[in-house]
GROMACS .gro file of C-alpha atoms in nm:
model
  280
    1MET     CA    1   0.135  -0.669  -1.366
    2ASN     CA    2  -0.142  -0.619  -1.651
    3GLY     CA    3  -0.564  -0.569  -1.506
    4GLU     CA    4  -0.714  -0.805  -1.771
    5LYS     CA    5  -1.105  -0.843  -1.895
    6MET     CA    6  -1.288  -1.158  -1.723
    7GLY     CA    7  -1.514  -1.390  -1.815
    8ILE     CA    8  -1.880  -1.177  -1.652
    9THR     CA    9  -2.106  -1.451  -1.526
   10GLU     CA   10  -2.480  -1.401  -1.405
   11GLU     CA   11  -2.359  -1.462  -1.080
   12VAL     CA   12  -2.160  -1.132  -1.049
   13MET     CA   13  -2.405  -0.933  -1.305
   14GLU     CA   14  -2.686  -0.962  -1.069
   15LYS     CA   15  -2.436  -0.796  -0.766
   16ILE     CA   16  -2.324  -0.534  -1.004
   17ASN     CA   17  -2.728  -0.432  -1.070
   18ARG     CA   18  -2.770  -0.423  -0.723
   19HIS     CA   19  -2.636  -0.096  -0.752
   20ALA     CA   20  -2.736   0.056  -1.089
   21VAL     CA   21  -3.081   0.201  -1.108
   22GLY     CA   22  -3.133   0.011  -1.486
   23GLU     CA   23  -3.046  -0.309  -1.560
   24LEU     CA   24  -2.686  -0.376  -1.741
   25LYS     CA   25  -2.570  -0.652  -1.952
   26GLY     CA   26  -2.223  -0.871  -1.959
   27GLU     CA   27  -2.183  -0.658  -2.247
   28GLN     CA   28  -2.211  -0.311  -2.147
   29VAL     CA   29  -1.912  -0.336  -1.873
   30TYR     CA   30  -1.605  -0.377  -1.798
   31CYS     CA   31  -1.502  -0.576  -1.496
   32PHE     CA   32  -1.128  -0.560  -1.310
   33SER     CA   33  -1.021  -0.657  -0.957
   34VAL     CA   34  -0.784  -0.426  -0.689
   35LEU     CA   35  -0.584  -0.488  -0.415
   36LEU     CA   36  -0.743  -0.187  -0.162
   37CYS     CA   37  -0.576  -0.290   0.108
   38ASP     CA   38  -0.406  -0.538   0.364
   39ASN     CA   39  -0.189  -0.606   0.703
   40ASP     CA   40   0.160  -0.481   0.641
   41VAL     CA   41   0.387  -0.165   0.750
   42ASP     CA   42   0.274   0.059   0.501
   43ARG     CA   43   0.490   0.366   0.345
   44ASP     CA   44   0.360   0.579   0.670
   45TYR     CA   45   0.423   0.289   0.886
   46GLU     CA   46   0.058   0.266   0.932
   47ARG     CA   47  -0.079  -0.104   0.831
   48PHE     CA   48  -0.481  -0.238   0.932
   49SER     CA   49  -0.531  -0.522   1.172
   50ASP     CA   50  -0.693  -0.856   1.071
   51GLU     CA   51  -1.047  -0.795   1.211
   52ALA     CA   52  -1.029  -0.420   1.024
   53LEU     CA   53  -0.955  -0.576   0.646
   54ASP     CA   54  -1.251  -0.845   0.770
   55ARG     CA   55  -1.488  -0.532   0.819
   56LEU     CA   56  -1.345  -0.289   0.586
   57ALA     CA   57  -1.450  -0.604   0.317
   58GLY     CA   58  -1.854  -0.496   0.480
   59LEU     CA   59  -1.785  -0.084   0.429
   60PHE     CA   60  -1.618  -0.108   0.038
   61VAL     CA   61  -1.900  -0.282  -0.106
   62GLY     CA   62  -2.044  -0.015  -0.341
   63ARG     CA   63  -1.766   0.294  -0.281
   64THR     CA   64  -1.673   0.464  -0.607
   65GLY     CA   65  -1.320   0.484  -0.766
   66ILE     CA   66  -1.170   0.804  -0.836
   67PHE     CA   67  -0.846   0.976  -0.904
   68ASP     CA   68  -0.602   1.144  -0.636
   69HIS     CA   69  -0.836   1.155  -0.409
   70ASP     CA   70  -1.069   1.437  -0.560
   71HIS     CA   71  -1.433   1.400  -0.408
   72SER     CA   72  -1.567   1.515  -0.712
   73SER     CA   73  -1.828   1.339  -0.905
   74ARG     CA   74  -1.630   1.397  -1.278
   75GLY     CA   75  -1.376   1.183  -1.122
   76GLN     CA   76  -1.586   0.918  -1.020
   77THR     CA   77  -1.426   0.611  -1.256
   78ALA     CA   78  -1.598   0.256  -1.121
   79ARG     CA   79  -1.768   0.068  -0.834
   80ILE     CA   80  -1.653  -0.214  -0.633
   81TYR     CA   81  -1.982  -0.437  -0.613
   82ASP     CA   82  -1.828  -0.720  -0.428
   83THR     CA   83  -1.500  -0.770  -0.171
   84GLU     CA   84  -1.236  -1.042  -0.054
   85VAL     CA   85  -1.005  -1.076   0.226
   86ARG     CA   86  -0.744  -1.330   0.104
   87SER     CA   87  -0.506  -1.477   0.300
   88TYR     CA   88  -0.111  -1.606   0.210
   89PRO     CA   89   0.032  -1.793   0.429
   90GLU     CA   90   0.372  -1.796   0.224
   91ARG     CA   91   0.460  -1.438   0.307
   92LYS     CA   92   0.514  -1.291   0.617
   93THR     CA   93   0.503  -0.904   0.686
   94ALA     CA   94   0.743  -0.665   0.785
   95ASP     CA   95   0.650  -0.714   1.163
   96GLY     CA   96   0.644  -1.125   1.120
   97ARG     CA   97   0.261  -1.166   1.036
   98ALA     CA   98   0.072  -1.450   0.777
   99TYR     CA   99  -0.013  -1.128   0.538
  100ARG     CA  100  -0.369  -1.068   0.436
  101ALA     CA  101  -0.529  -0.833   0.156
  102LEU     CA  102  -0.861  -0.693   0.106
  103ILE     CA  103  -0.945  -0.716  -0.292
  104GLY     CA  104  -1.206  -0.519  -0.419
  105PHE     CA  105  -1.477  -0.662  -0.778
  106ALA     CA  106  -1.550  -0.337  -0.904
  107TYR     CA  107  -1.690  -0.234  -1.248
  108MET     CA  108  -1.737  -0.004  -1.556
  109VAL     CA  109  -1.979   0.078  -1.764
  110ARG     CA  110  -1.848   0.101  -2.086
  111THR     CA  111  -1.842   0.452  -2.297
  112GLU     CA  112  -1.665   0.628  -2.522
  113ASP     CA  113  -1.515   0.803  -2.313
  114ASN     CA  114  -1.358   0.577  -2.082
  115LYS     CA  115  -1.197   0.399  -2.385
  116SER     CA  116  -0.924   0.533  -2.295
  117LEU     CA  117  -0.924   0.476  -1.887
  118ILE     CA  118  -1.014   0.075  -1.979
  119ALA     CA  119  -0.644   0.039  -2.238
  120GLU     CA  120  -0.454   0.206  -1.881
  121ILE     CA  121  -0.558  -0.040  -1.719
  122GLU     CA  122  -0.511  -0.334  -1.960
  123GLY     CA  123  -0.186  -0.194  -2.009
  124GLY     CA  124  -0.079  -0.156  -1.664
  125ILE     CA  125  -0.069   0.210  -1.691
  126LYS     CA  126  -0.369   0.266  -1.391
  127LYS     CA  127  -0.278   0.035  -1.154
  128GLU     CA  128  -0.165   0.175  -0.793
  129VAL     CA  129  -0.451   0.262  -0.548
  130SER     CA  130  -0.536   0.415  -0.254
  131VAL     CA  131  -0.824   0.426  -0.025
  132GLY     CA  132  -0.997   0.673   0.174
  133CYS     CA  133  -1.184   0.572   0.533
  134SER     CA  134  -1.185   0.671   0.905
  135VAL     CA  135  -1.109   0.398   1.186
  136ALA     CA  136  -1.171   0.446   1.580
  137LYS     CA  137  -0.833   0.294   1.686
  138ARG     CA  138  -0.475   0.388   1.578
  139ILE     CA  139  -0.251   0.219   1.835
  140CYS     CA  140   0.089   0.251   1.855
  141SER     CA  141   0.277  -0.082   1.843
  142VAL     CA  142   0.613   0.008   2.100
  143CYS     CA  143   0.342   0.137   2.344
  144GLY     CA  144  -0.019   0.036   2.266
  145ALA     CA  145  -0.143   0.399   2.344
  146ASP     CA  146  -0.454   0.474   2.131
  147GLY     CA  147  -0.335   0.800   1.953
  148ALA     CA  148  -0.746   0.885   1.866
  149LYS     CA  149  -0.748   0.925   2.313
  150GLY     CA  150  -0.395   1.099   2.305
  151GLY     CA  151  -0.162   0.903   2.171
  152CYS     CA  152   0.171   0.850   2.337
  153SER     CA  153   0.578   0.983   2.218
  154HIS     CA  154   0.690   0.738   2.077
  155ILE     CA  155   0.752   0.806   1.643
  156LYS     CA  156   0.617   0.616   1.372
  157GLY     CA  157   0.926   0.535   1.201
  158ARG     CA  158   1.183   0.535   1.399
  159SER     CA  159   1.342   0.209   1.597
  160TYR     CA  160   1.299   0.164   2.059
  161GLY     CA  161   1.484  -0.121   2.195
  162GLY     CA  162   1.491  -0.284   1.893
  163LYS     CA  163   1.147  -0.267   1.817
  164LEU     CA  164   0.982  -0.068   1.496
  165CYS     CA  165   0.716   0.224   1.559
  166TYR     CA  166   0.408   0.212   1.366
  167VAL     CA  167   0.009   0.238   1.353
  168THR     CA  168  -0.217  -0.025   1.355
  169LEU     CA  169  -0.522   0.084   1.225
  170ASP     CA  170  -0.796  -0.068   1.437
  171GLU     CA  171  -1.218  -0.064   1.482
  172PRO     CA  172  -1.322   0.112   1.046
  173VAL     CA  173  -1.659   0.314   1.116
  174ASP     CA  174  -1.640   0.412   0.759
  175ALA     CA  175  -1.473   0.356   0.384
  176TYR     CA  176  -1.525   0.680   0.163
  177GLU     CA  177  -1.332   0.614  -0.151
  178TRP     CA  178  -1.015   0.456  -0.313
  179SER     CA  179  -0.859   0.616  -0.560
  180PHE     CA  180  -0.609   0.589  -0.838
  181VAL     CA  181  -0.273   0.753  -0.742
  182ALA     CA  182   0.083   0.719  -0.845
  183VAL     CA  183   0.267   0.652  -0.541
  184PRO     CA  184   0.016   0.501  -0.335
  185ALA     CA  185   0.094   0.439   0.095
  186GLN     CA  186   0.067   0.030   0.132
  187ARG     CA  187   0.289  -0.057  -0.117
  188ALA     CA  188   0.089  -0.360  -0.218
  189ALA     CA  189  -0.243  -0.172  -0.342
  190GLY     CA  190  -0.317  -0.167  -0.723
  191VAL     CA  191  -0.512  -0.309  -0.984
  192THR     CA  192  -0.453  -0.716  -0.965
  193LYS     CA  193  -0.414  -0.967  -1.246
  194VAL     CA  194  -0.735  -1.179  -1.201
  195TYR     CA  195  -1.050  -1.252  -1.044
  196GLY     CA  196  -1.012  -1.607  -0.913
  197GLY     CA  197  -0.636  -1.622  -0.896
  198SER     CA  198  -0.399  -1.538  -0.738
  199ASP     CA  199  -0.211  -1.233  -0.646
  200ILE     CA  200   0.117  -1.373  -0.504
  201ASP     CA  201   0.295  -1.221  -0.808
  202VAL     CA  202   0.177  -0.910  -0.762
  203ILE     CA  203   0.299  -0.819  -0.411
  204ARG     CA  204   0.653  -1.045  -0.485
  205GLU     CA  205   0.704  -0.824  -0.753
  206MET     CA  206   0.612  -0.526  -0.588
  207GLN     CA  207   0.776  -0.608  -0.250
  208ALA     CA  208   1.160  -0.701  -0.476
  209CYS     CA  209   1.069  -0.285  -0.603
  210PHE     CA  210   1.026  -0.204  -0.290
  211CYS     CA  211   1.368  -0.351  -0.140
  212GLU     CA  212   1.588  -0.296  -0.424
  213ASP     CA  213   1.528   0.056  -0.372
  214LEU     CA  214   1.673  -0.020   0.038
  215ARG     CA  215   1.953  -0.127  -0.109
  216ALA     CA  216   2.084   0.119  -0.373
  217ASP     CA  217   2.025   0.388  -0.037
  218ILE     CA  218   2.168   0.146   0.133
  219ILE     CA  219   2.487   0.115  -0.049
  220ARG     CA  220   2.499   0.531  -0.078
  221LEU     CA  221   2.437   0.569   0.286
  222GLY     CA  222   2.742   0.313   0.298
  223SER     CA  223   2.993   0.518   0.128
  224PHE     CA  224   2.943   0.838   0.337
  225VAL     CA  225   2.969   0.643   0.653
  226LYS     CA  226   3.342   0.578   0.697
  227SER     CA  227   3.254   0.325   0.992
  228ALA     CA  228   3.017   0.111   0.754
  229ASP     CA  229   3.002  -0.282   0.778
  230ILE     CA  230   2.723  -0.347   0.523
  231GLY     CA  231   2.788  -0.692   0.415
  232GLU     CA  232   2.581  -0.928   0.214
  233VAL     CA  233   2.297  -0.710   0.134
  234ASP     CA  234   2.087  -0.970  -0.148
  235GLY     CA  235   1.995  -1.213   0.089
  236LEU     CA  236   1.822  -0.995   0.336
  237ASP     CA  237   1.441  -0.902   0.414
  238VAL     CA  238   1.297  -0.664   0.390
  239PHE     CA  239   1.266  -0.609   0.735
  240ALA     CA  240   1.642  -0.654   0.835
  241LEU     CA  241   1.700  -0.354   0.511
  242LEU     CA  242   1.524  -0.119   0.668
  243GLU     CA  243   1.701  -0.190   1.011
  244LEU     CA  244   2.043  -0.169   0.828
  245LYS     CA  245   1.966   0.129   0.653
  246LYS     CA  246   1.844   0.308   0.986
  247LYS     CA  247   2.202   0.132   1.144
  248LEU     CA  248   2.364   0.325   0.892
  249SER     CA  249   2.165   0.689   0.911
  250ARG     CA  250   2.277   0.695   1.286
  251GLN     CA  251   2.582   0.639   1.250
  252LEU     CA  252   2.563   0.880   0.960
  253ARG     CA  253   2.433   1.184   1.215
  254GLU     CA  254   2.766   1.052   1.444
  255GLU     CA  255   2.994   1.052   1.165
  256ALA     CA  256   2.862   1.406   1.077
  257ALA     CA  257   2.866   1.558   1.401
  258SER     CA  258   3.172   1.451   1.479
  259GLY     CA  259   3.368   1.486   1.192
  260LYS     CA  260   3.474   1.169   1.124
  261ALA     CA  261   3.203   1.145   0.843
  262LEU     CA  262   3.345   1.126   0.467
  263GLY     CA  263   3.176   1.371   0.306
  264VAL     CA  264   3.155   1.597   0.567
  265ALA     CA  265   3.169   1.879   0.414
  266ALA     CA  266   2.883   1.801   0.159
  267TYR     CA  267   2.667   1.712   0.446
  268GLU     CA  268   2.707   1.951   0.645
  269GLY     CA  269   2.587   2.239   0.394
  270CYS     CA  270   2.317   2.030   0.341
  271ASP     CA  271   1.969   2.242   0.372
  272SER     CA  272   1.690   2.101   0.547
  273GLY     CA  273   1.535   1.956   0.285
  274GLU     CA  274   1.823   1.753   0.126
  275MET     CA  275   1.889   1.619   0.447
  276GLU     CA  276   1.586   1.404   0.448
  277ALA     CA  277   1.769   1.160   0.207
  278PHE     CA  278   1.945   1.065   0.474
  279ARG     CA  279   1.658   1.056   0.766
  280VAL     CA  280   1.504   0.740   0.749
   0.00000   0.00000   0.00000
């Protein structure tokens, strides 16, 4: 989805000018909104708690946007002047919770140097973002142990007794920055289309892309597993697809160990990097 220029009200300019040394006018700034983070399980098998999102909303006001988490002044691009935590009752997270997301409202001062960046934001090229922050608690979803106090032996991304292991990030201490990146840890994070409207189309689009990747992985894995029973995958949600992929990966390892897997010779000849294609 593309970022769009928005009508800049007096209220918005008042909030922006709290961060400016000299008073800025509406025609001097470019504004857009970003989905900073949410409470869904991300690519690193981590999620923010609802309470963490609420606290981060305050911590991110005034924080700078940069590129690829490069903490140098030359990489500064924008600043957040306001935030909002939004709820989406029609969507559930991977672990069945009501979906919530932290939206940041950012501004840039228009210059000759950032014309191309503004064009890339509007064209959807610069879209994905990632956040830098610190938290006091990192809670294991399986046993409840706090990783900040020693943690446990459970491994993120693995299932234990049918329960997916992930870490809940809680009690934020500080928010450092937010950054334009190529691949964000949180799949939905990025520039959103409008301020006051719904971001649900953006979220659905990104979730659909992730599910499509999972389906492709499942079909590929199924071609190697002799005992594979994939069935119909089009109607499965993201959590069911993740579990099916894990099941196929486990079956492939078992069959490879016994020499029963289709294409087992090629499988056994993979180096450690290539093996990652078969792991979850």
